[in-house]
Coordinates of C-alpha atoms and ligand atoms in Angstrom, one line a residue:
X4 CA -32.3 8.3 13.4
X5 CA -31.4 6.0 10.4
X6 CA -33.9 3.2 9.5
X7 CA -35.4 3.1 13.9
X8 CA -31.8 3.3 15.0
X9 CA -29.9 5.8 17.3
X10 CA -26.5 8.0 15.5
X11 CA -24.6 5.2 16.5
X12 CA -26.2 2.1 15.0
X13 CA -26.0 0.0 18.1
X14 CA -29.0 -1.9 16.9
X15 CA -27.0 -3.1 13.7
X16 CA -23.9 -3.5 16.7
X17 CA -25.6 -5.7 18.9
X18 CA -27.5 -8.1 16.3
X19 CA -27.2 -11.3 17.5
X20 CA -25.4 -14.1 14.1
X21 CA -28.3 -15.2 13.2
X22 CA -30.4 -12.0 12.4
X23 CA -27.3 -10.3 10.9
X24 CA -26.8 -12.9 8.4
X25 CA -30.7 -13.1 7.2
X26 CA -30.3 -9.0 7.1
X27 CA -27.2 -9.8 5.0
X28 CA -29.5 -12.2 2.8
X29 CA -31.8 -9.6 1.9
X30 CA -29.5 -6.3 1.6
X31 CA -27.1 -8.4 -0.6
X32 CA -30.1 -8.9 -2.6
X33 CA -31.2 -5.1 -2.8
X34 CA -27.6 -4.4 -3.5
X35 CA -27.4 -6.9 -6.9
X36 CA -30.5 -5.2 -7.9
X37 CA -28.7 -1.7 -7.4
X38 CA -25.7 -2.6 -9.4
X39 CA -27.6 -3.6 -12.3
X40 CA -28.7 -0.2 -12.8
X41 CA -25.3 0.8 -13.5
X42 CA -23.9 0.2 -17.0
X43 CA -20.9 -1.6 -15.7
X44 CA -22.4 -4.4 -13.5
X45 CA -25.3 -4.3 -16.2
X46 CA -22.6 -5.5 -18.9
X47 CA -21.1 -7.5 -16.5
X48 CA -24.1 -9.6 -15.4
X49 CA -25.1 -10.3 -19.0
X50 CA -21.5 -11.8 -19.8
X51 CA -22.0 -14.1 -16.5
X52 CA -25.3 -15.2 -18.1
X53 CA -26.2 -14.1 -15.0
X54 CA -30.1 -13.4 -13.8
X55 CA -29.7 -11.4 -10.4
X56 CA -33.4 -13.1 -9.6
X57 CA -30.6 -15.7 -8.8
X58 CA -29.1 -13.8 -5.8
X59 CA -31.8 -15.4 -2.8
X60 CA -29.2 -15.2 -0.3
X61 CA -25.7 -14.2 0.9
X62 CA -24.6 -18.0 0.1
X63 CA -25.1 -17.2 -3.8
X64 CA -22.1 -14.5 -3.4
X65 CA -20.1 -17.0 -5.0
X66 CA -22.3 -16.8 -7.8
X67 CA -21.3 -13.2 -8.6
X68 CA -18.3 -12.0 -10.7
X69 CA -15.2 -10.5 -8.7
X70 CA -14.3 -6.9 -9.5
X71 CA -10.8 -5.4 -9.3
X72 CA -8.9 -2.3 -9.4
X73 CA -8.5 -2.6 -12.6
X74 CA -12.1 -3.0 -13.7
X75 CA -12.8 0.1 -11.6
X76 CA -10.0 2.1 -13.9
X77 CA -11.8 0.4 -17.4
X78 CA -15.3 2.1 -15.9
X79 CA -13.6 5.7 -15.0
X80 CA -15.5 7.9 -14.9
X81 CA -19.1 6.8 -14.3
X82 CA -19.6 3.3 -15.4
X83 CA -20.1 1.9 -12.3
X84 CA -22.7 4.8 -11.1
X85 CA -25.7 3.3 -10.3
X86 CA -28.0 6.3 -9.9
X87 CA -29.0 9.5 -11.6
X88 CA -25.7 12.0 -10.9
X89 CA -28.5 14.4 -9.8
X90 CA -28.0 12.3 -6.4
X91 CA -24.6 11.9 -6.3
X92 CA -23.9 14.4 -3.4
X93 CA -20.0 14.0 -3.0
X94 CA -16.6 11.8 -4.4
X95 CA -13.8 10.1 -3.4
X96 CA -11.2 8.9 -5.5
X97 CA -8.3 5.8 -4.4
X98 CA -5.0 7.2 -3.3
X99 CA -1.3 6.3 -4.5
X100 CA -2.1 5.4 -8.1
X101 CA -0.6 6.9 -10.7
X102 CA -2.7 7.7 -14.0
X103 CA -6.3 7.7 -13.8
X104 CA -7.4 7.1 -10.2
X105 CA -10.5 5.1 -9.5
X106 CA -13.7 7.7 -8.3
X107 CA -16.5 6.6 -6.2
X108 CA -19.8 8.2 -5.7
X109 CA -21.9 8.6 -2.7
X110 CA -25.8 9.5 -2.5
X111 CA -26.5 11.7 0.8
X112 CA -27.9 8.1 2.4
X113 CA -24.8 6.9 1.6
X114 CA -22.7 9.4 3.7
X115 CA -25.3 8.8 6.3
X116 CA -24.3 5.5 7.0
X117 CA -20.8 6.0 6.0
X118 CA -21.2 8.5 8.7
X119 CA -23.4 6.3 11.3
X120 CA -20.4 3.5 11.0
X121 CA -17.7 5.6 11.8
X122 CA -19.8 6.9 14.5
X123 CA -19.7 3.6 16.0
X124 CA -16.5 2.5 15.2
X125 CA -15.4 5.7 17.5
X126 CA -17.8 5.3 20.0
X127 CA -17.0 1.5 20.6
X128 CA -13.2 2.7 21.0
X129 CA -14.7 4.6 24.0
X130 CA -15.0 8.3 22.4
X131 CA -18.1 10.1 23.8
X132 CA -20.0 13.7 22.8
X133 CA -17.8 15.1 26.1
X134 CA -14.6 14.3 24.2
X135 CA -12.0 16.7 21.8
X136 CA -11.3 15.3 18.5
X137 CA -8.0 16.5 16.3
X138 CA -8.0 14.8 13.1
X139 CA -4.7 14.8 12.1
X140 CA -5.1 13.3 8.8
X141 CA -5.1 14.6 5.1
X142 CA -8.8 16.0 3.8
X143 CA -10.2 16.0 0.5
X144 CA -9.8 13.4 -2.0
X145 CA -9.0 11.2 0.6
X146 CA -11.1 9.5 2.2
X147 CA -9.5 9.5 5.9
X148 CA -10.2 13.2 6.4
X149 CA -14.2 13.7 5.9
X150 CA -14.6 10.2 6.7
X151 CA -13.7 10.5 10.4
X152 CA -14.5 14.0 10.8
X153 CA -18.6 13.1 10.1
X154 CA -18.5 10.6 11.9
X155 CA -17.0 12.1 14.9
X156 CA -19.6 15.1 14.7
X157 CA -22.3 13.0 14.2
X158 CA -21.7 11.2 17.5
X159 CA -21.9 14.5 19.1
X160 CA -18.1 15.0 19.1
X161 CA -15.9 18.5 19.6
X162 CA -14.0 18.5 15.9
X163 CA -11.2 19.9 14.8
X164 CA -10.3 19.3 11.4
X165 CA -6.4 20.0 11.7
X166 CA -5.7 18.0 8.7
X167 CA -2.0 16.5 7.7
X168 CA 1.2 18.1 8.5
X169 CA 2.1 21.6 10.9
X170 CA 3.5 19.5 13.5
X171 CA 4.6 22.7 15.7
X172 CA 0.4 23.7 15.4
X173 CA -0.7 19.8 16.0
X174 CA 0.4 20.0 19.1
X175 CA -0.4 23.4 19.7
X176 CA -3.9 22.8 19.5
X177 CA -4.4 19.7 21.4
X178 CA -2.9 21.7 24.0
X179 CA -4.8 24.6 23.7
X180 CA -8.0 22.4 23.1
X181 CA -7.8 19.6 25.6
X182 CA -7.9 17.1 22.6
X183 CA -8.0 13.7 24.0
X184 CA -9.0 11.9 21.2
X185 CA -6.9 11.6 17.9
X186 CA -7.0 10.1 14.1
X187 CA -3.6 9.7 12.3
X188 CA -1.7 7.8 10.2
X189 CA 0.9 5.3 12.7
X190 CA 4.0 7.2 10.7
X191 CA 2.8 10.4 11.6
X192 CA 1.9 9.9 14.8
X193 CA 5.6 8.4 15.7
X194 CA 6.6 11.3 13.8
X195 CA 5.0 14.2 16.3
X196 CA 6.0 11.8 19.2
X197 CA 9.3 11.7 18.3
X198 CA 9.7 15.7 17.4
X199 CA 8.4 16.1 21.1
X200 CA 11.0 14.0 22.7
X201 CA 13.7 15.2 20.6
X202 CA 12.2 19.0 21.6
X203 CA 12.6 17.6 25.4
X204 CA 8.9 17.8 25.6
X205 CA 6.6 14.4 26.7
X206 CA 4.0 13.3 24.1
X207 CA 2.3 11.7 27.8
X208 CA 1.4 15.6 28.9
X209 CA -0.5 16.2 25.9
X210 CA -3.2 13.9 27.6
X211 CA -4.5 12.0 24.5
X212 CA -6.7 8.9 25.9
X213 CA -7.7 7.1 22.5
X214 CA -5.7 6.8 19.3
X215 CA -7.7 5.8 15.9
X216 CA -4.9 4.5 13.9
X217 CA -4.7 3.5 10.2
X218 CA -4.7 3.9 6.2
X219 CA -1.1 1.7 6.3
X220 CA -0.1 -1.1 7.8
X221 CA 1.8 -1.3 11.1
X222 CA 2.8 -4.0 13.0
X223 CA 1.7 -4.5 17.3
X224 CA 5.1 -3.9 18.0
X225 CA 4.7 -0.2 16.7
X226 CA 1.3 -0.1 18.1
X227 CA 3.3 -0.8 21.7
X228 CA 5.4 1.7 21.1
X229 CA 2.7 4.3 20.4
X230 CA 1.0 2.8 23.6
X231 CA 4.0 3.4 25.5
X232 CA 5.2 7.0 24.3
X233 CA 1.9 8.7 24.4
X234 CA 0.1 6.9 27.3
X235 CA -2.9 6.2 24.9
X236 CA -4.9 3.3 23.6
X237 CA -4.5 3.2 20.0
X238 CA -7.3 1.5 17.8
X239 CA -6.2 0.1 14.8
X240 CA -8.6 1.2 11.9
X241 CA -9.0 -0.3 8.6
X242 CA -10.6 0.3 5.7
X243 CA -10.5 1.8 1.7
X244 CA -11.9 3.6 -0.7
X245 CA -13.5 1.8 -2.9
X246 CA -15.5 0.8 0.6
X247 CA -16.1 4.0 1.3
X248 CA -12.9 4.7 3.4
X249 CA -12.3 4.5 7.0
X250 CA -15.0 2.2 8.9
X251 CA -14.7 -1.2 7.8
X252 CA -13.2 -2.5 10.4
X253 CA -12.0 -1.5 13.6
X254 CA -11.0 -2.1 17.2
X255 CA -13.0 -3.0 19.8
X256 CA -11.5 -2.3 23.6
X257 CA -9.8 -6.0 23.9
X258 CA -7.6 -4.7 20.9
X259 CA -7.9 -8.0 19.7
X260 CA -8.7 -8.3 15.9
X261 CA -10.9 -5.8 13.6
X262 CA -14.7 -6.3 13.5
X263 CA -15.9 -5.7 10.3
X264 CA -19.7 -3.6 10.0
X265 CA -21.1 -6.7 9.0
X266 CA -24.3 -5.2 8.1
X267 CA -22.4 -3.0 5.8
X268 CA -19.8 -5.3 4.5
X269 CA -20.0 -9.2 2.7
X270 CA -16.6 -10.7 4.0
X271 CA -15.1 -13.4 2.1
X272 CA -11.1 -14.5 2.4
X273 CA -9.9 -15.9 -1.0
X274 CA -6.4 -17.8 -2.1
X275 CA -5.8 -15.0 -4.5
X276 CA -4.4 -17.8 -7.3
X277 CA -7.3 -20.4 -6.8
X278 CA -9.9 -17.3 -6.4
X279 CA -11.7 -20.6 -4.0
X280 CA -12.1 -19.2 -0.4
X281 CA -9.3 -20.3 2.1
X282 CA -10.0 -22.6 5.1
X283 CA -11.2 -21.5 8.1
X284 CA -9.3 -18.8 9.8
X285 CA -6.1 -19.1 7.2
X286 CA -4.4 -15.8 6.0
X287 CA -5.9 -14.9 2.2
X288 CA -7.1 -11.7 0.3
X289 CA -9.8 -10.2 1.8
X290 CA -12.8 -9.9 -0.3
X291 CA -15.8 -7.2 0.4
X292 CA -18.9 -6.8 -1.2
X293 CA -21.1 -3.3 0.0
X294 CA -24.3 -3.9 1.6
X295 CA -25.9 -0.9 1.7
X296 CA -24.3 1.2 -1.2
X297 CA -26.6 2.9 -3.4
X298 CA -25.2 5.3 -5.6
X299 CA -22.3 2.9 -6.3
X300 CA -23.0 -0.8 -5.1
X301 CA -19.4 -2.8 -5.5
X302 CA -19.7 -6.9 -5.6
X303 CA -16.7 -8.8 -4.2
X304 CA -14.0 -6.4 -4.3
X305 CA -10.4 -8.0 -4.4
X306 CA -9.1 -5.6 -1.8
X307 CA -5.5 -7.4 -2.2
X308 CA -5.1 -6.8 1.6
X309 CA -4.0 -10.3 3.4
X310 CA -5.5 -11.0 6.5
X311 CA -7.4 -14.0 8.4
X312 CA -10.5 -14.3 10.3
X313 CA -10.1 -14.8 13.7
X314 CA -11.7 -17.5 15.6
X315 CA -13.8 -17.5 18.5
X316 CA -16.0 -15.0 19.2
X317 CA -15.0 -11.7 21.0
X318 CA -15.7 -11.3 24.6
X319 CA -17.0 -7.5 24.1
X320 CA -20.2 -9.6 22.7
X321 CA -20.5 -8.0 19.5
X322 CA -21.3 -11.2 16.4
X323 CA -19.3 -9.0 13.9
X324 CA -16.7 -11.2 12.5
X325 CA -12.4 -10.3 13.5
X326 CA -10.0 -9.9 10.6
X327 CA -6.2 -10.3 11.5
X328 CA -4.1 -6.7 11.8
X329 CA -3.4 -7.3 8.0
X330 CA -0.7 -8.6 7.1
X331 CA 0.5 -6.3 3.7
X332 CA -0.9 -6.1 0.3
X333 CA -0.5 -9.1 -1.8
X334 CA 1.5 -6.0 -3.9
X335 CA 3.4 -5.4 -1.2
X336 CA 5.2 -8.3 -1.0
X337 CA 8.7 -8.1 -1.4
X338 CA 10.4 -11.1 -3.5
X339 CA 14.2 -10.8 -2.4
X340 CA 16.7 -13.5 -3.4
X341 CA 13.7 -15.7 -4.2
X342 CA 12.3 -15.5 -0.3
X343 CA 9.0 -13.8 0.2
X344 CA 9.2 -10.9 3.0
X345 CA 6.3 -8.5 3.8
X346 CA 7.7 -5.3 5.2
X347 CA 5.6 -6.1 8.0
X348 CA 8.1 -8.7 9.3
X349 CA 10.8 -6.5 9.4
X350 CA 9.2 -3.9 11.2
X351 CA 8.0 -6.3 13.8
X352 CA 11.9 -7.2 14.7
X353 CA 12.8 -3.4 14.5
X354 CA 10.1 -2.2 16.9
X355 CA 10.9 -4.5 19.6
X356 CA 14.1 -2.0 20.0
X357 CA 13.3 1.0 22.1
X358 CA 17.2 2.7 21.1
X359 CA 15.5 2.7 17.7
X360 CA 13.1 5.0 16.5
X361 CA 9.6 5.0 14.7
X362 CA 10.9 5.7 11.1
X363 CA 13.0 3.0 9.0
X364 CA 13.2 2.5 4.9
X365 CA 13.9 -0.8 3.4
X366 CA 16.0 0.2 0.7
X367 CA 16.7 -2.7 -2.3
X368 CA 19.5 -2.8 -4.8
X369 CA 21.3 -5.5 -6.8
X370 CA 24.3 -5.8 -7.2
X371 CA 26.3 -8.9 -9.9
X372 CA 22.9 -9.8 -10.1
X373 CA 22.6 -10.9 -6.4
X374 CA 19.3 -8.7 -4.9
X375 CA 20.6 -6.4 -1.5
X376 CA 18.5 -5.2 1.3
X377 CA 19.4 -2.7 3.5
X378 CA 17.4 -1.8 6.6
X379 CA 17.9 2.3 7.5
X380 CA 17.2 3.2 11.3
X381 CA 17.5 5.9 13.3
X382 CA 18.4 6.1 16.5
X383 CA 15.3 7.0 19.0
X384 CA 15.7 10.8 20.0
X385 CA 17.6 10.4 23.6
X386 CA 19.1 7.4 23.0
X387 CA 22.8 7.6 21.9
X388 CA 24.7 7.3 24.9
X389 CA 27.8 9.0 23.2
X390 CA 29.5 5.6 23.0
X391 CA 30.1 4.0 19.7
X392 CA 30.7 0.3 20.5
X393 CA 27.3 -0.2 22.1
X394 CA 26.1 1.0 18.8
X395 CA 28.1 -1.3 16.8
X396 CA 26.8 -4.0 18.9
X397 CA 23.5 -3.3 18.5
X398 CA 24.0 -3.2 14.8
X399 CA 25.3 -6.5 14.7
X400 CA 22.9 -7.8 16.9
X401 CA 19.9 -6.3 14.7
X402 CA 21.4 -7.7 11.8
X403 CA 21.2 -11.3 13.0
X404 CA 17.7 -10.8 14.3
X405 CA 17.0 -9.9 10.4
X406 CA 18.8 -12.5 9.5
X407 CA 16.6 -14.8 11.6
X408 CA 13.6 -13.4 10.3
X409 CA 14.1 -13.9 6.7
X410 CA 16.5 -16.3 6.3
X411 CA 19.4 -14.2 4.4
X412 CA 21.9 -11.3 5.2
X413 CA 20.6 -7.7 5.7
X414 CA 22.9 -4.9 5.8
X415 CA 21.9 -2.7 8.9
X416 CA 22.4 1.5 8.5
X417 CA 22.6 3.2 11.6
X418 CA 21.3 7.1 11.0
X419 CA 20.7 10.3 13.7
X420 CA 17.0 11.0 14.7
X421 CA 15.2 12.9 11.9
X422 CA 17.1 12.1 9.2
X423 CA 14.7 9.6 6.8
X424 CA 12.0 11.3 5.1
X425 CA 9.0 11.5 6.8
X426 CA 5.1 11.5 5.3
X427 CA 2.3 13.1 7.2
X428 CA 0.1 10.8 5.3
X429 CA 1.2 7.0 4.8
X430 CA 5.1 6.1 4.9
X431 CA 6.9 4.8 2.0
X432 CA 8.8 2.3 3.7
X433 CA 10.4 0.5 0.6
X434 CA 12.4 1.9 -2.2
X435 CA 13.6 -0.6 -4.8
X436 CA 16.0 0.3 -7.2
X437 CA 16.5 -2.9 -8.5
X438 CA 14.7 -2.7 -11.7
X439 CA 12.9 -5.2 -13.5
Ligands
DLL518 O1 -6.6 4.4 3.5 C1 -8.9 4.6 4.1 C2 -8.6 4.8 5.5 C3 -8.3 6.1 6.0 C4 -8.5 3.7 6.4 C5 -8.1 6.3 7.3 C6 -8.2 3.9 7.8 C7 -8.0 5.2 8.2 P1 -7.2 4.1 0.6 O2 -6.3 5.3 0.5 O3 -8.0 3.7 -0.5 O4 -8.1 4.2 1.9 O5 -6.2 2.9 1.0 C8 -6.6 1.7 1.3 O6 -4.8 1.2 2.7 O7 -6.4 -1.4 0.9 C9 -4.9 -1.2 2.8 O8 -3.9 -1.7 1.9 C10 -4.3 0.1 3.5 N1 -4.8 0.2 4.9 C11 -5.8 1.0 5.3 N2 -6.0 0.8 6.6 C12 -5.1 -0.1 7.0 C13 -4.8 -0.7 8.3 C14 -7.7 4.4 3.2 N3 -5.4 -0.4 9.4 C15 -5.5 0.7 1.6 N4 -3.8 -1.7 8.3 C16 -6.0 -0.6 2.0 C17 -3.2 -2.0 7.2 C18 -4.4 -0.5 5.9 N5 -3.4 -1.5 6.0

């Protein structure tokens, strides 16, 4: 029990708007409080001119300074601790950077509720203490691995921490196991569906009833085909280190948007130029703030995700707010011949295509000084039909579709089943070679 609530927090799930946001009033206060202790946010708040017996309710979040990446990196390794390290009890550190990587610290209470919001995250997607769990995805320094994997056991779950990678033993062990609930990466889980079918084996007699699916961005369209191949329900899950990791936001069973833990997480959307929030339910950089942090509060994150808030409220009944399946990171975005395209978009138009398989690679080059994309596909296991000219007329018909999308010419490669490189943790999906 956690603060007079069951392992799964459904007290914290159920709160009706109004209660939620005073709770949010007072722990946003607690939390200013926390991060003065740490020499970072102390600094900080003294630049501001900034007295945090200002903070009296979540409305004075715009009172508070942003942090970034960046000022994360400028506090490696401890600046933004906020306790004695005697009660740090574990760390994380932020994936694909290169050079220092940005560490954050967790007290035991911290894992607790880390651990009590995946909990519910899983058990909302319908997972129960009768049910197998294979987590499929990479442990240690990141955070997908022990994130799910104490969450799962705390609600009671069967575990097994399989970890990236060993296809051939993946599925070896949800046979063996009667797994029927998995965490992975979209990529990877294409990438076992697809070694199946190509094996002539059926990912559907493996018997997996819920999917948690995330770290990287995917459109619906690959979600569908998930759906489709394995005979699951795949929840989309969000969420990043610097939050903790997995169990910001996730799906509910009308797979309609992400709630966010709102008694966890301060949500704001931002125009990322103006740093002024965006109207009501327009796309923006998400902004999160930690509500119940200790050893490592972190005020108004830029998260450089782009999402929206959905309207309306969800019929499942939970007042947790929706945020859009997100649409990239503001770093993502891909500035080709002037025209802004998220790999996001192009996905969406090559999913819809069941003769083409899970993994593609946008690959840029420029050539006279005019920027080239081409889009590499492979052809789904099973589906070349031996005859040449329905391929070349799928090409061509995939190339306009692109060309539709974003609005200039993009060479189409054809390639045989298995032949791009596959990650077990997130895909790389762009390379540019174009330079600077
Ligand atoms: O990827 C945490 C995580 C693990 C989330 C497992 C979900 C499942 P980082 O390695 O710090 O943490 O990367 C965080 O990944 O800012 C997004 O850009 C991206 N991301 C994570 N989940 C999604 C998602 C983990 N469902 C960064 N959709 C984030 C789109 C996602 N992008």
């Amino acid at each position: 029990m956690i603060d007079g609530v069951d392992k799964t927090g459904t007290f914290y799930e159920q709160m009706p708007r109004n209660e939620l946001e005073s709770f949010q009033s007072k722990a946003l206060i607690r939390t200013v409080a926390r991060a003065a202790q740490s020499q970072y946010y102390s600094n900080k708040f003294k630049e501001n001119g900034l007295d945090v017996n200002d903070i009296k309710s979540r409305d004075d979040i715009v009172k508070l300074p942003f942090t970034t990446k960046e000022d994360l990196r400028l506090s490696y390794p401890t600046g933004m601790l906020a306790v004695s390290p005697m009660e740090v009890v574990r760390m994380h550190t932020s994936s694909g950077t290169t050079g220092k990587p940005t560490a954050i610290f967790h007290s035991q209470e911290d894992i607790d509720n880390w651990s009590e919001l995946m909990a519910r995250c899983l058990a909302m997607a319908g997972a129960t203490a009768n049910d197998v769990f294979q987590n499929m995805t990479g442990y240690g320094l990141f955070t997908g691995g022990l994130g799910l994997h104490y969450g799962a056991e705390r609600l009671g779950m069967w575990v097994i921490p399989a970890g990236a990678g060993n296809t051939t033993r993946q599925i070896m062990l949800i046979r063996d196991f009667g797994v029927n609930v998995i965490h992975a990466t979209p990529s990877y889980a294409m990438h076992v569906a697809e070694r199946m079918v190509q094996d002539g084996d059926d990912p559907r007699s493996l018997g997996i009833k819920i999917a948690v699916l995330g770290a990287e961005p995917y459109s619906e369209e690959m979600r569908l085909k998930l759906q489709d191949l394995y005979g699951f329900t795949a929840f989309n899950s969000y969420g990043l280190s610097e939050m903790n990791g997995p169990g910001v936001g996730f799906e509910c069973p009308y797979q309609n948007g992400m709630h966010v833990w709102e008694d966890s997480y301060l949500v704001e959307v931002i125009n990322p130029e103006t740093l002024q929030p965006v109207a009501e339910g327009e796309v923006g950089e998400l902004v999160l703030t930690t509500l119940r942090r200790k050893a490592m509060p972190i005020i108004r994150y830029r998260t450089r995700d782009l999402t929206r808030v959905l309207p309306d409220e969800c019929p499942c009944s939970r007042k947790h707010i929706r945020l859009a399946r997100m649409l990239g990171r503001s770093d993502d975005m891909l500035i080709v011949r002037g025209v802004n395209v998220f790999p996001s978009q192009i996905e969406e138009v090559i999913m819809q295509h069941s003769w083409i398989g899970g993994n593609y690679v946008i690959y840029l080059t420029r050539k006279e000084s005019l920027d080239q994309m081409v889009v590499k596909v492979e052809i789904a296991p099973g589906a070349f039909d031996g005859s040449i000219d329905t391929l070349r007329y799928r090409r061509t018909e995939l190339q306009h579709q692109l060309k539709d999308q974003v609005g200039f010419n993009v060479g189409v490669e054809v390639m045989e089943p298995g032949s791009l490189p596959v990650s077990e943790g997130k895909a790389k999906r762009v390379i540019d070679e174009r330079g600077v």
